CSV table of C-alpha atoms and ligand atoms in Angstrom, one decimal:
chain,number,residue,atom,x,y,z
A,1,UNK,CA,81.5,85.7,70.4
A,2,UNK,CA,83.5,87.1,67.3
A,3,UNK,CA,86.2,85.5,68.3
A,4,UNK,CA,84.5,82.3,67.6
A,5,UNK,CA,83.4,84.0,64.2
A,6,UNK,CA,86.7,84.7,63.2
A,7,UNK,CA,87.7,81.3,64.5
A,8,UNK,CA,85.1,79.6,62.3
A,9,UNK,CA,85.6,82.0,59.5
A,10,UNK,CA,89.8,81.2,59.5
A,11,UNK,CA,88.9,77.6,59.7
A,12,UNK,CA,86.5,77.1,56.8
A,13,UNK,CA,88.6,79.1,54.6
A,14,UNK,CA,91.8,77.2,55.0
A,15,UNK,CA,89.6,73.9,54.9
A,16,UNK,CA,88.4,75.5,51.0
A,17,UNK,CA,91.7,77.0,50.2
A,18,UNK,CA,93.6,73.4,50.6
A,19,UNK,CA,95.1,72.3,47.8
A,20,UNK,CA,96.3,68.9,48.5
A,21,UNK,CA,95.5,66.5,51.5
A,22,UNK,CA,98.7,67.4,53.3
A,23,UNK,CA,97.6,71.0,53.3
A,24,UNK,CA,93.7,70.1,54.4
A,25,UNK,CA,95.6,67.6,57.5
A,26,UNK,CA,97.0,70.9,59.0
A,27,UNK,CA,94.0,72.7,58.6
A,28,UNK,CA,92.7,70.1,60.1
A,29,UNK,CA,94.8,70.2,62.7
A,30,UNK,CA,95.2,74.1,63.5
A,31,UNK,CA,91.2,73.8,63.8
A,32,UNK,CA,90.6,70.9,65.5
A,33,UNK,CA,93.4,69.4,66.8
A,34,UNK,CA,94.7,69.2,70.5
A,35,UNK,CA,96.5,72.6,70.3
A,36,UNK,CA,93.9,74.0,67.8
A,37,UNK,CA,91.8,77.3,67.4
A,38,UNK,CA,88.5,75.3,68.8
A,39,UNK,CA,89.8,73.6,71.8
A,40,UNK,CA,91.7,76.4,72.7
A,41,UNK,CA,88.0,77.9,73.0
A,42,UNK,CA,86.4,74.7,75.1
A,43,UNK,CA,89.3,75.1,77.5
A,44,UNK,CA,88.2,78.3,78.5
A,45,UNK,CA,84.5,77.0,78.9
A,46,UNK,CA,85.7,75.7,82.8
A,47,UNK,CA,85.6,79.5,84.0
A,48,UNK,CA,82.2,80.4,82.6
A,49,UNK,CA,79.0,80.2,84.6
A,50,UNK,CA,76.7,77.6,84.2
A,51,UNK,CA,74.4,79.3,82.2
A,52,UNK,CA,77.4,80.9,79.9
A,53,UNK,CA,78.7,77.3,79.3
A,54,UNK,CA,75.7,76.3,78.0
A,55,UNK,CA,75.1,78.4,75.4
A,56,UNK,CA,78.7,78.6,74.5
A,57,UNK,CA,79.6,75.2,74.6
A,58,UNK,CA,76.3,74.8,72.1
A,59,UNK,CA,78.0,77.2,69.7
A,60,UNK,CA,81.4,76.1,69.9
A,61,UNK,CA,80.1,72.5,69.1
A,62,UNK,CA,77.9,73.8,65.7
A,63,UNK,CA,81.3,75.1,64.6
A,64,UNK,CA,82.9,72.1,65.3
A,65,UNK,CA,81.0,70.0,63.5
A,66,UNK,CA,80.4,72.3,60.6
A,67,UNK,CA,84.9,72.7,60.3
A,68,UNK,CA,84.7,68.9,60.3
A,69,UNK,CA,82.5,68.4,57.5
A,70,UNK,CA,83.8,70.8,55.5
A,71,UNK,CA,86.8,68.9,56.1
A,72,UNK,CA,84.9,65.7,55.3
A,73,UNK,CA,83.3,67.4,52.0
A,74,UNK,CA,86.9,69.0,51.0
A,75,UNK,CA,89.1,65.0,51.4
A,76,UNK,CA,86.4,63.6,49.6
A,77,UNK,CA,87.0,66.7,46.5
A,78,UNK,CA,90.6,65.8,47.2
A,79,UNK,CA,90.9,61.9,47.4
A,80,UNK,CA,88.8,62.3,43.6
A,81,UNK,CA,91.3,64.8,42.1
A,82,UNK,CA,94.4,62.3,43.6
A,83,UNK,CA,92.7,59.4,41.7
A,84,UNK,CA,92.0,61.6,38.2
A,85,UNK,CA,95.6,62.8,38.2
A,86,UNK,CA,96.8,58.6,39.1
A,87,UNK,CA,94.9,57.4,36.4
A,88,UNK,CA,95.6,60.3,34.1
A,89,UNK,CA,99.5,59.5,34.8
A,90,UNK,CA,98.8,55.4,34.6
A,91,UNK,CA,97.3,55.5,31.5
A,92,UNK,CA,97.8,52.8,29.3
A,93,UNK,CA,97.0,52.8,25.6
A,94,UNK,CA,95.3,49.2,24.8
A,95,UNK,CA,94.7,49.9,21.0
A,96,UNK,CA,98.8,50.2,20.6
A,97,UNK,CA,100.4,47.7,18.5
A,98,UNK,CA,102.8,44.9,20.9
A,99,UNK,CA,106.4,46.3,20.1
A,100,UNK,CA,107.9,42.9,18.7
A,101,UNK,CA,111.0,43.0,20.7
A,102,UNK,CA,108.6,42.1,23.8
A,103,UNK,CA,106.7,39.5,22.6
A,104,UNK,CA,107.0,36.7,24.5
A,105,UNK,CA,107.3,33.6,23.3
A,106,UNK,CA,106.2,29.7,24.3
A,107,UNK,CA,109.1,27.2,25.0
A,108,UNK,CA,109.0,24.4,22.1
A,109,UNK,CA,108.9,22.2,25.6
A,110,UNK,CA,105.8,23.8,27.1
A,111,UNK,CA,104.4,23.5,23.4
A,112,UNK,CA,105.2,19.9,22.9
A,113,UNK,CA,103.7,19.2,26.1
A,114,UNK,CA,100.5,20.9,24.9
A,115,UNK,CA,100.3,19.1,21.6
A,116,UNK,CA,100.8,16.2,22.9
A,117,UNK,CA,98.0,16.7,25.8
A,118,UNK,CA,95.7,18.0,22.8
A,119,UNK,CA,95.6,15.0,21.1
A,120,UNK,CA,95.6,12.6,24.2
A,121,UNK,CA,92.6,14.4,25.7
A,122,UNK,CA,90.8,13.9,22.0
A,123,UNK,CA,90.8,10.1,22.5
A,124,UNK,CA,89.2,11.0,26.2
A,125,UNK,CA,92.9,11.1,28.1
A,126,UNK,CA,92.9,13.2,31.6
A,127,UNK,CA,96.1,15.0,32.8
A,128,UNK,CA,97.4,13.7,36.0
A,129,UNK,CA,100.6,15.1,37.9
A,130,UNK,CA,102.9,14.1,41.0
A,131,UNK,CA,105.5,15.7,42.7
A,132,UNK,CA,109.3,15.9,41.0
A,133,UNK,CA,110.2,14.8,44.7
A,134,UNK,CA,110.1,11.3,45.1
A,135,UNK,CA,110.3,8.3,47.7
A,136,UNK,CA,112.1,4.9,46.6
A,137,UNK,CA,108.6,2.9,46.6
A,138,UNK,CA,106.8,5.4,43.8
A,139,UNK,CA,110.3,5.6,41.4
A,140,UNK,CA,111.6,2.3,41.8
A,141,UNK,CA,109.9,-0.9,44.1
A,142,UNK,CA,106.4,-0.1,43.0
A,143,UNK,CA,107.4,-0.5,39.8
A,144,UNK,CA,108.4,-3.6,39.8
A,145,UNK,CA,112.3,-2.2,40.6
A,146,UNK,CA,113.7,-3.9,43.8
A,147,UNK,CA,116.3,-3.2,45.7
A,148,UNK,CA,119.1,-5.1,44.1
A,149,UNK,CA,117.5,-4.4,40.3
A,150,UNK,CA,120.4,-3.2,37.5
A,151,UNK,CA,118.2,-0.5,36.7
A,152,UNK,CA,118.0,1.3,38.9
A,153,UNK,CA,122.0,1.8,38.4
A,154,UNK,CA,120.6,2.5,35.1
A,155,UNK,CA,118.4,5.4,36.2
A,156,UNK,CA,121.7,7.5,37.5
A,157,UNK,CA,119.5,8.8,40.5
A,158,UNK,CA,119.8,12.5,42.7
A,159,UNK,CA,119.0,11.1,45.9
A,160,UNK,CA,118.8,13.6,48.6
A,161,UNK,CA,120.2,13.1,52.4
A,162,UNK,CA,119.2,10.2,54.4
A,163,UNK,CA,116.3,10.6,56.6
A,164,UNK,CA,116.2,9.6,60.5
A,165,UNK,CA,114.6,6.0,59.1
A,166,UNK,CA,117.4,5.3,56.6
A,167,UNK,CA,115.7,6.0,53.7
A,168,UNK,CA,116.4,9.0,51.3
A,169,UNK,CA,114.0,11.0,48.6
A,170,UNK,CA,115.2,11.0,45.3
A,171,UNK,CA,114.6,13.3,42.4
A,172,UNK,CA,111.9,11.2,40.0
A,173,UNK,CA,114.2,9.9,37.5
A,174,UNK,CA,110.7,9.3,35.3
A,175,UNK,CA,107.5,10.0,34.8
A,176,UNK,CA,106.3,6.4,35.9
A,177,UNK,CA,105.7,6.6,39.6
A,178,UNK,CA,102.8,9.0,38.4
A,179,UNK,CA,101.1,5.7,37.4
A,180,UNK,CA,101.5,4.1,40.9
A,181,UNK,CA,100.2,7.4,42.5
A,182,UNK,CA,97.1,7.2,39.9
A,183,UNK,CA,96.4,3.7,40.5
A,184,UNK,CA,96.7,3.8,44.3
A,185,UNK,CA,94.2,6.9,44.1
A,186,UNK,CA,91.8,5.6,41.7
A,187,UNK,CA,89.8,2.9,40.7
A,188,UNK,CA,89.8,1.7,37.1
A,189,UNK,CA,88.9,2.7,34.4
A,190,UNK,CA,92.2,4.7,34.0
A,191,UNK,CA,93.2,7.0,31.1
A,192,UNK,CA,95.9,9.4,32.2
A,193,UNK,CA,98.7,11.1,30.6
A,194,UNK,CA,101.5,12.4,33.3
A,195,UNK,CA,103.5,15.1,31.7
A,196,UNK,CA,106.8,16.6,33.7
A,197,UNK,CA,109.9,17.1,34.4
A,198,UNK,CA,112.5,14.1,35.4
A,199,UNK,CA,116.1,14.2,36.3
A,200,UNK,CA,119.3,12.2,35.9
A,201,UNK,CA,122.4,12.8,36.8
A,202,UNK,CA,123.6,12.8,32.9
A,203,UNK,CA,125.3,15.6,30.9
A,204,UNK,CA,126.6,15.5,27.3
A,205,UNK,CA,125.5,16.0,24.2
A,206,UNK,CA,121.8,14.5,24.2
A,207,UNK,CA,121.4,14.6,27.6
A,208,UNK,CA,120.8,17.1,30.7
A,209,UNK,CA,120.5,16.6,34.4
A,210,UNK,CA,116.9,17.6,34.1
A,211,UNK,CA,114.8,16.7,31.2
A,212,UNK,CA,110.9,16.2,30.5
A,213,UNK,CA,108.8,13.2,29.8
A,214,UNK,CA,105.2,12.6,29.3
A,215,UNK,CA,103.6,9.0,30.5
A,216,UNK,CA,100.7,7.4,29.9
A,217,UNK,CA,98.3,5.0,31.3
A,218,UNK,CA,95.3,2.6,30.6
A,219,UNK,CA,93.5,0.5,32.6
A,220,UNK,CA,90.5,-1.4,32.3
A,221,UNK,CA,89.2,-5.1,32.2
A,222,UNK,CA,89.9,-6.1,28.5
A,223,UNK,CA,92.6,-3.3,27.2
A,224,UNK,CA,95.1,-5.2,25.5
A,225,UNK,CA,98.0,-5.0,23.3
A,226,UNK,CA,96.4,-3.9,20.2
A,227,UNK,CA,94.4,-1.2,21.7
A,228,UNK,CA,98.3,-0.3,23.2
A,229,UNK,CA,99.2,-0.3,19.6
A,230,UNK,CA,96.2,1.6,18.3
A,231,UNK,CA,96.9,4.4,20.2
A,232,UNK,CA,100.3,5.2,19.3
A,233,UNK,CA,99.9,4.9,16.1
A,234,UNK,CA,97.0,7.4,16.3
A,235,UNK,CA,99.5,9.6,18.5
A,236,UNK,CA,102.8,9.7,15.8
A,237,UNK,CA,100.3,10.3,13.0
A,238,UNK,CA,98.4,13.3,14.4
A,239,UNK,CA,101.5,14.5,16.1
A,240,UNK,CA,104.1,14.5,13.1
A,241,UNK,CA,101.5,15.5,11.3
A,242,UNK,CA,102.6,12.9,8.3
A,243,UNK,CA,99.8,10.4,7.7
A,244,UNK,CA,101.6,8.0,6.4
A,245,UNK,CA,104.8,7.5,8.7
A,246,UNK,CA,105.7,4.8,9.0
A,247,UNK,CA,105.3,3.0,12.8
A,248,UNK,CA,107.6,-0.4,14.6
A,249,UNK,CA,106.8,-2.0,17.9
A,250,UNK,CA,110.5,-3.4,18.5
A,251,UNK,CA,110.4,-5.8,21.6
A,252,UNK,CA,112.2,-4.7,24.3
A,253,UNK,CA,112.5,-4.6,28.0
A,254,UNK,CA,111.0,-2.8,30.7
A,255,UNK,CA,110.6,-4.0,34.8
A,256,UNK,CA,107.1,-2.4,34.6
A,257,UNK,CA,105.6,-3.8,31.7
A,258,UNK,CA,105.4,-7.6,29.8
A,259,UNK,CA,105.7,-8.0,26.9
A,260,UNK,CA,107.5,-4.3,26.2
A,261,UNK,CA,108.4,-2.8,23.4
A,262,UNK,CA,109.9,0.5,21.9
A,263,UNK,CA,108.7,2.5,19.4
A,264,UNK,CA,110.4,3.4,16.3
A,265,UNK,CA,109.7,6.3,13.6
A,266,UNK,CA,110.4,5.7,9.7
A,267,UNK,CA,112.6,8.4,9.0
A,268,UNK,CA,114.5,9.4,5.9
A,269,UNK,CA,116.9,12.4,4.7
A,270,UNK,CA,116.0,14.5,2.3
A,271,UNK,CA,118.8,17.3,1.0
A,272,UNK,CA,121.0,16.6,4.3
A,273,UNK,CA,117.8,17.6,6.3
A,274,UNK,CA,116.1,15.0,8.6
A,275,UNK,CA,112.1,14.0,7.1
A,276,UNK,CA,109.6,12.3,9.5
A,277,UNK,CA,108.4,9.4,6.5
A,278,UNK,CA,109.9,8.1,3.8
A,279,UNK,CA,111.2,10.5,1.1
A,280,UNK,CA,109.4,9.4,-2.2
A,281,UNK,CA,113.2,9.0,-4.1
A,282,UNK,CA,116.5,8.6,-2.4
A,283,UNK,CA,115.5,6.4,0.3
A,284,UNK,CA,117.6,3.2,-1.1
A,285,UNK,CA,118.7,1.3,2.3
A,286,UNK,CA,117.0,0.4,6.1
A,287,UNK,CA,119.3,1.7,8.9
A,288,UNK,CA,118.4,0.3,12.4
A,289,UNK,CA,120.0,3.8,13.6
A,290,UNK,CA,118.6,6.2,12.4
A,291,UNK,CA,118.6,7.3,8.6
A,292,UNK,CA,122.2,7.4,6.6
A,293,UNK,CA,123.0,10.5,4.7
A,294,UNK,CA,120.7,9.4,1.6
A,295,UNK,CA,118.9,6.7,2.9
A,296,UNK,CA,116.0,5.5,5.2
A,297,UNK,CA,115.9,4.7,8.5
A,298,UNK,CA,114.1,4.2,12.1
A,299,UNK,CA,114.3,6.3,15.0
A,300,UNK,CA,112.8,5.2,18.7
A,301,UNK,CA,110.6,8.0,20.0
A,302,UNK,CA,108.9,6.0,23.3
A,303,UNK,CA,109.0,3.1,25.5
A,304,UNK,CA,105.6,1.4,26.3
A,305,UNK,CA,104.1,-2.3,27.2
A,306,UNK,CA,101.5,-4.0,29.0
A,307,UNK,CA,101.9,-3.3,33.0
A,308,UNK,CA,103.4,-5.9,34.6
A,309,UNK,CA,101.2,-7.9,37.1
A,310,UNK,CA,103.4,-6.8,40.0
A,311,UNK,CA,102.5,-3.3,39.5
A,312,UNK,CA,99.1,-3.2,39.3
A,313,UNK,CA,99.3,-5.8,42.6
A,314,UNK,CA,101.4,-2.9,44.3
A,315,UNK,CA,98.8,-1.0,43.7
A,316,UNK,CA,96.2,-3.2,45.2
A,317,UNK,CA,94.3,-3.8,41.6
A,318,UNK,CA,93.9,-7.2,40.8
A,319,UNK,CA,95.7,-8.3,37.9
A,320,UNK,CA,93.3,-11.4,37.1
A,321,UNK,CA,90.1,-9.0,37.1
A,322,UNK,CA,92.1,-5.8,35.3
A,323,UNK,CA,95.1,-5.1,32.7
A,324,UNK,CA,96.3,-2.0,30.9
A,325,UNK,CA,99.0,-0.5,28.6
A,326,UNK,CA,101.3,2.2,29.7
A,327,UNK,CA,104.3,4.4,27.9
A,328,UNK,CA,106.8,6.6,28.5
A,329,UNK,CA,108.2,9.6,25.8
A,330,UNK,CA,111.2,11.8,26.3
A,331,UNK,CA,109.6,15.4,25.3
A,332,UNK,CA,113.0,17.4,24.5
A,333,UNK,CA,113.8,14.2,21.7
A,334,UNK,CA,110.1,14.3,20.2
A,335,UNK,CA,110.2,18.2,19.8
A,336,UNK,CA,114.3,17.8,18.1
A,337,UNK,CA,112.3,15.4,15.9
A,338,UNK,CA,109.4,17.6,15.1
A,339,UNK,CA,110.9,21.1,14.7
A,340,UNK,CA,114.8,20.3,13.8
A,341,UNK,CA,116.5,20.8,16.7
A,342,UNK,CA,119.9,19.4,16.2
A,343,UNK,CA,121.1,20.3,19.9
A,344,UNK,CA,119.8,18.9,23.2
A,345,UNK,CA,121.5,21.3,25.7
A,346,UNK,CA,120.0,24.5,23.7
A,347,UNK,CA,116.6,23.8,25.0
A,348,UNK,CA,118.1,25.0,28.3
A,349,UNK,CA,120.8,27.9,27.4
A,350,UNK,CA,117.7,30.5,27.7
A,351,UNK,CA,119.0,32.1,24.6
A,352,UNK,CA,116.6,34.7,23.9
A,353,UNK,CA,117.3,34.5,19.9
A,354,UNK,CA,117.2,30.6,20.1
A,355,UNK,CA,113.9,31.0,21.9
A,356,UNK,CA,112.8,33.5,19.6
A,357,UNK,CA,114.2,31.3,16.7
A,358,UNK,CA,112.2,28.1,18.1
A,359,UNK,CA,109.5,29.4,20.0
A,360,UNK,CA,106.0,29.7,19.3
A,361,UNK,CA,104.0,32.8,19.4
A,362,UNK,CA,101.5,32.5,22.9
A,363,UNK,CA,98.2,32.7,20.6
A,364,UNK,CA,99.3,30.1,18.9
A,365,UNK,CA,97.5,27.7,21.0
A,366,UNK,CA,97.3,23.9,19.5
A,367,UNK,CA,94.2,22.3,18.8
A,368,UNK,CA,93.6,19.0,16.8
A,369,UNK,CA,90.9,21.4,15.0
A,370,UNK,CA,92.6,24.3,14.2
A,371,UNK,CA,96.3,22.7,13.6
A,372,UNK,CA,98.8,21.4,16.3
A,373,UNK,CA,101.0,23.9,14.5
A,374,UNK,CA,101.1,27.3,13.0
B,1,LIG,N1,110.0,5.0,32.4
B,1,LIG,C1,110.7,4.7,31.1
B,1,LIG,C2,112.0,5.5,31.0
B,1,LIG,O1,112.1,6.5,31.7
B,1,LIG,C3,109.9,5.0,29.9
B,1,LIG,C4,108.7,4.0,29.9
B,1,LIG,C5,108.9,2.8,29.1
B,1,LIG,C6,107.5,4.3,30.5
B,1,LIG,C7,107.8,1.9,29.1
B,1,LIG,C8,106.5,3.4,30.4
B,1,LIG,C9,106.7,2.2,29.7
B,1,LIG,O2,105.3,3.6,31.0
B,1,LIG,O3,105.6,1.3,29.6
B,1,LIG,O4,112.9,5.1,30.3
């Protein structure tokens, strides 16, 4: 059968002559496909004698098999070459400096967050989370917020549409209900911090519809108001990084908590610019808000208290057997405070030269050992 010979000769050379996978497919085909060299062959086989058929069918099936894996041998030769030439093209060079105009750099907000969660987790504080989406019973009644309470006027809620059972979702206007969700998930001992995002529906110079808070939570059978007071301390210290700042517990009010009290930071100005601490000369007077031009003065940074009995009752925790401390801190006013930020709505302009201004570089990664700050 020459014909087969030149058939099979034909075939394996286009198979070896293809020089990309395209060109080996119509080999392929021309060979071995429907309307190919070979089958043209095997329809022929019906007029043959027994005998004939036998021995031709034998032959035209050796040459079948020996195009296809050719073909086989050749893809696999190709499909290499096709992934050489990718990566050859893809190659990146990893010993290449960064070009400075694309580094990236970290939010003061997402670093705040993680300085503040540094030195929370080093006195044995877990990070707990809930959703930004809330129900009136997490946000407000839980939290010892009924109904008819003035604050929750206070709170200038986003409530969402009202649902088929007459209530309606609201956007968390704090980070409390994360306490309520803890507490009704856990048992005590507690020791959460809650960072995240809260909104109100506020705009103007220090504030924006959406803002960040980080809360905190303690729970356990003897934790009282000095341990509440330990803390903090502990906290401003480590994170204005000033030793000696000084620290006030100004009573206050809070529906969640009893007794409450807010926070204050010494504060003085030094050469028009803001200090955390006392300045060592100049500071002449105490201002209850905030430092005068030359002088002293106290700034509130948080909100915190005992929790009220009616909360951790809401939660099913017996408020004769258990009692705790919590406390709540705006994150955009503590990171002004920290890194002299004079404008609130800034944080959220996505200004690129602001960011790269004010933002931190990503390996900069705060630890209480190796500095909360570069
Ligand atoms: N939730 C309060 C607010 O948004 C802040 C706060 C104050 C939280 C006192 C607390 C607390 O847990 O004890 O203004």
């Amino acid at each position: 059968m020459d014909e087969l010979d030149n058939i099979r000769a034909e075939a394996l050379a286009a198979v070896a002559g293809a020089a990309t996978l395209e060109a080996l497919d119509a080999a392929r085909v021309a060979a071995l496909g429907k309307k190919g060299a070979i089958s043209g062959l095997m329809s022929r086989l019906g007029a043959m004698t027994a005998d004939e058929r036998k021995a031709a069918g034998a032959a035209l099936n050796a040459v079948k098999d020996e195009v296809a894996a050719a073909i086989a041998v050749r893809k696999g030769e190709l499909d290499a070459k096709a992934l050489d030439e990718r990566l050859a093209r893809e190659r990146v060079d990893v010993t290449l400096p960064v070009r400075p105009e694309r580094q990236g750099r970290v939010h003061p907000i997402s670093q705040v967050m993680e300085e503040i969660a540094a030195i929370f987790a080093q006195m044995g504080f877990a990070v707990a989370e809930g959703p930004d989406i809330e129900d009136d019973f997490h946000n407000f009644t839980a939290l010892n917020i009924p109904a008819e309470h003035p604050a929750r006027q206070m709170h200038d809620t986003f409530y969402f549409g009202e649902k088929p059972d007459g209530t309606r979702n609201l956007l968390r206007t704090h980070t409390s209900p994360v306490q309520i969700r803890t507490m009704l998930t856990e048992k005590p001992p507690i020791r959460i911090i809650a960072p995240g995002r809260t909104y109100r529906c506020d705009s103007d110079m220090t504030h924006t519809p959406m803002f960040h808070q980080v809360e905190g939570l303690v729970i356990d059978k003897a934790t009282h108001m000095g341990h509440l007071k330990g803390c903090l301390i502990e906290f401003v210290r480590s994170f204005f990084e000033v030793d000696d700042v000084p620290v006030r517990f100004r009573p206050s009010f809070f529906p969640f908590t009893e007794p409450s009290a807010e926070v204050d930071i010494g504060c003085s100005r030094e050469g028009g610019e803001l200090k955390i601490g006392y300045a060592r000369e100049g500071a002449q007077s105490e201002n209850d808000s905030g430092p005068t031009p030359t002088g002293k003065g106290w700034l509130e940074i948080l909100g915190c208290g005992m929790v009220h009995p009616n909360v951790l009752r809401a939660c099913g925790i017996d408020p004769h057997e258990y009692q705790g401390f919590a406390f709540g801190m705006g994150v955009e006013r503590v990171a002004m405070l920290k890194y002299g930020i004079p404008d609130l709505r800034t944080f959220f302009d996505s200004d690129l030269r602001w960011l790269e201004h004010y933002g931190f570089l990503p390996i900069d990664v705060p630890t209480l050992s190796g500095g909360l700050t570069r």
